[in-house]
Each structure stands twice: as structure tokens, then as C-alpha cells.
Coordinates of C-alpha atoms in Angstrom, one line a residue:
X11 CA -51.8 -44.6 66.0
X12 CA -52.5 -43.1 62.6
X13 CA -51.7 -45.0 59.5
X14 CA -50.6 -48.1 61.3
X15 CA -53.0 -50.6 62.8
X16 CA -52.8 -52.6 66.1
X17 CA -53.2 -56.3 65.8
X18 CA -53.6 -59.0 68.4
X19 CA -53.2 -62.8 68.7
X20 CA -56.9 -63.0 67.9
X21 CA -56.8 -60.8 64.8
X22 CA -53.4 -61.8 63.4
X23 CA -54.6 -64.4 61.0
X24 CA -57.3 -62.2 59.4
X25 CA -55.3 -59.0 59.5
X26 CA -51.9 -60.4 58.4
X27 CA -52.0 -63.9 57.1
X28 CA -55.1 -63.4 54.9
X29 CA -54.2 -60.0 53.6
X30 CA -54.3 -59.4 49.9
X31 CA -51.2 -57.2 50.0
X32 CA -47.9 -57.5 51.9
X33 CA -48.0 -56.7 55.6
X34 CA -45.1 -55.4 57.7
X35 CA -45.5 -56.4 61.3
X36 CA -43.8 -54.4 64.0
X37 CA -43.3 -56.6 67.0
X38 CA -42.9 -54.1 69.9
X39 CA -43.3 -53.5 73.6
X40 CA -44.1 -50.4 75.7
X41 CA -40.8 -50.6 77.6
X42 CA -38.7 -50.7 74.5
X43 CA -36.8 -47.4 73.7
X44 CA -35.8 -48.4 70.1
X45 CA -39.4 -49.3 69.4
X46 CA -40.4 -45.7 70.1
X47 CA -37.8 -44.5 67.6
X48 CA -39.1 -46.8 64.8
X49 CA -42.8 -46.0 65.4
X50 CA -42.9 -42.5 63.7
X51 CA -41.0 -43.8 60.7
X52 CA -43.5 -46.6 60.3
X53 CA -46.4 -44.1 60.5
X54 CA -44.7 -42.1 57.7
X55 CA -44.1 -45.1 55.5
X56 CA -47.7 -46.4 56.2
X57 CA -49.1 -43.1 54.9
X58 CA -46.7 -43.0 51.9
X59 CA -47.1 -46.6 50.8
X60 CA -50.7 -47.3 51.9
X61 CA -51.7 -48.7 48.4
X62 CA -48.8 -51.2 48.4
X63 CA -48.4 -52.4 52.0
X64 CA -50.3 -52.6 55.3
X65 CA -48.2 -51.8 58.4
X66 CA -49.4 -53.3 61.7
X67 CA -48.1 -53.3 65.3
X68 CA -48.2 -56.2 67.7
X69 CA -47.5 -55.6 71.4
X70 CA -45.6 -58.8 72.4
X71 CA -46.4 -58.4 76.1
X72 CA -50.1 -58.4 75.4
X73 CA -49.9 -61.0 72.6
X74 CA -47.3 -63.5 73.5
X75 CA -48.7 -66.4 71.3
X76 CA -48.0 -64.7 68.0
X77 CA -44.6 -63.5 69.1
X78 CA -43.7 -67.1 70.2
X79 CA -45.0 -68.6 67.0
X80 CA -42.7 -66.4 64.9
X81 CA -39.8 -66.8 67.4
X82 CA -39.5 -63.1 68.2
X83 CA -36.5 -62.9 70.6
X84 CA -35.9 -59.1 70.6
X85 CA -37.9 -55.9 69.9
X86 CA -38.4 -54.2 67.7
X87 CA -38.5 -57.1 65.2
X88 CA -40.0 -56.1 61.9
X89 CA -41.2 -58.9 59.7
X90 CA -42.7 -58.6 56.2
X91 CA -45.4 -61.1 55.4
X92 CA -46.6 -62.0 51.9
X93 CA -49.3 -64.5 51.0
X94 CA -49.5 -65.5 54.7
X95 CA -45.8 -66.3 55.0
X96 CA -43.0 -64.4 56.6
X97 CA -40.6 -63.3 53.8
X98 CA -37.9 -61.3 55.6
X99 CA -37.2 -60.0 59.1
X100 CA -34.9 -57.5 60.7
X101 CA -34.3 -56.8 64.4
X102 CA -33.5 -53.5 66.0
X103 CA -34.3 -49.8 65.1
X104 CA -33.3 -49.1 61.5
X105 CA -33.4 -45.9 59.4
X106 CA -36.3 -45.2 57.1
X107 CA -34.5 -46.3 54.0
X108 CA -33.8 -49.7 55.3
X109 CA -37.4 -50.1 56.4
X110 CA -38.6 -49.2 52.9
X111 CA -36.1 -51.7 51.3
X112 CA -37.5 -54.4 53.6
X113 CA -41.0 -53.6 52.4
X114 CA -39.9 -53.4 48.7
X115 CA -38.4 -56.9 49.0
X116 CA -41.9 -58.3 49.2
X117 CA -43.6 -56.2 46.5

């Protein structure tokens, strides 16, 4: 991983909920084909918008507690958090423009 950061059940509160800026969480899994399509787009966006948003990845198979807490039913699910609360969420692989719009909704 480059510009994105891996988070776990243990680090979710400090990395996401207590962040000073909005955080986009990519709930993903190794076996998920569409997740692999979204990943390079998220890396690009993380590099381009680093001063405005933090982008993190949470593997739902390794971290089931957080996925359960936020009722993640399919992957990829992308949820933007602001001030410790989920603001908006989309499921499925989306084009870069839609991902940027999701982030901008929380800025």
C-alpha cells in the first residue's frame, strides 16, 4: 500500500473515529474482484487529496467486528466518516469521479 493505510478493529477508533479530517474507509476482502479494481483508484485519490482526506482500508475477514458494527453486507463498501460518524456510504466498484464526489460530500 502506498498512500492508503491499513486499519484494524483495534486501530479503527484512533485512526478513523478520532481523526481531525474526514476519513474514507474501504471495507474490502482478499477474494473480492471489484475491490482490486477500486484499490488503485483509492491510491491515486489518497495521493491527490492527502491534505483533505485520509483513506484507509479495512479487511473485513481479518476485522469482522468493525464490519459488523457498521453493517457492511457487501464489499467493496466505501464509507466516509467525519467527526467520528459515518456520513455517506456506497457499495460496489465505482469510477474515480464518483469516489471523489463521495469524499467531497464530507469536506
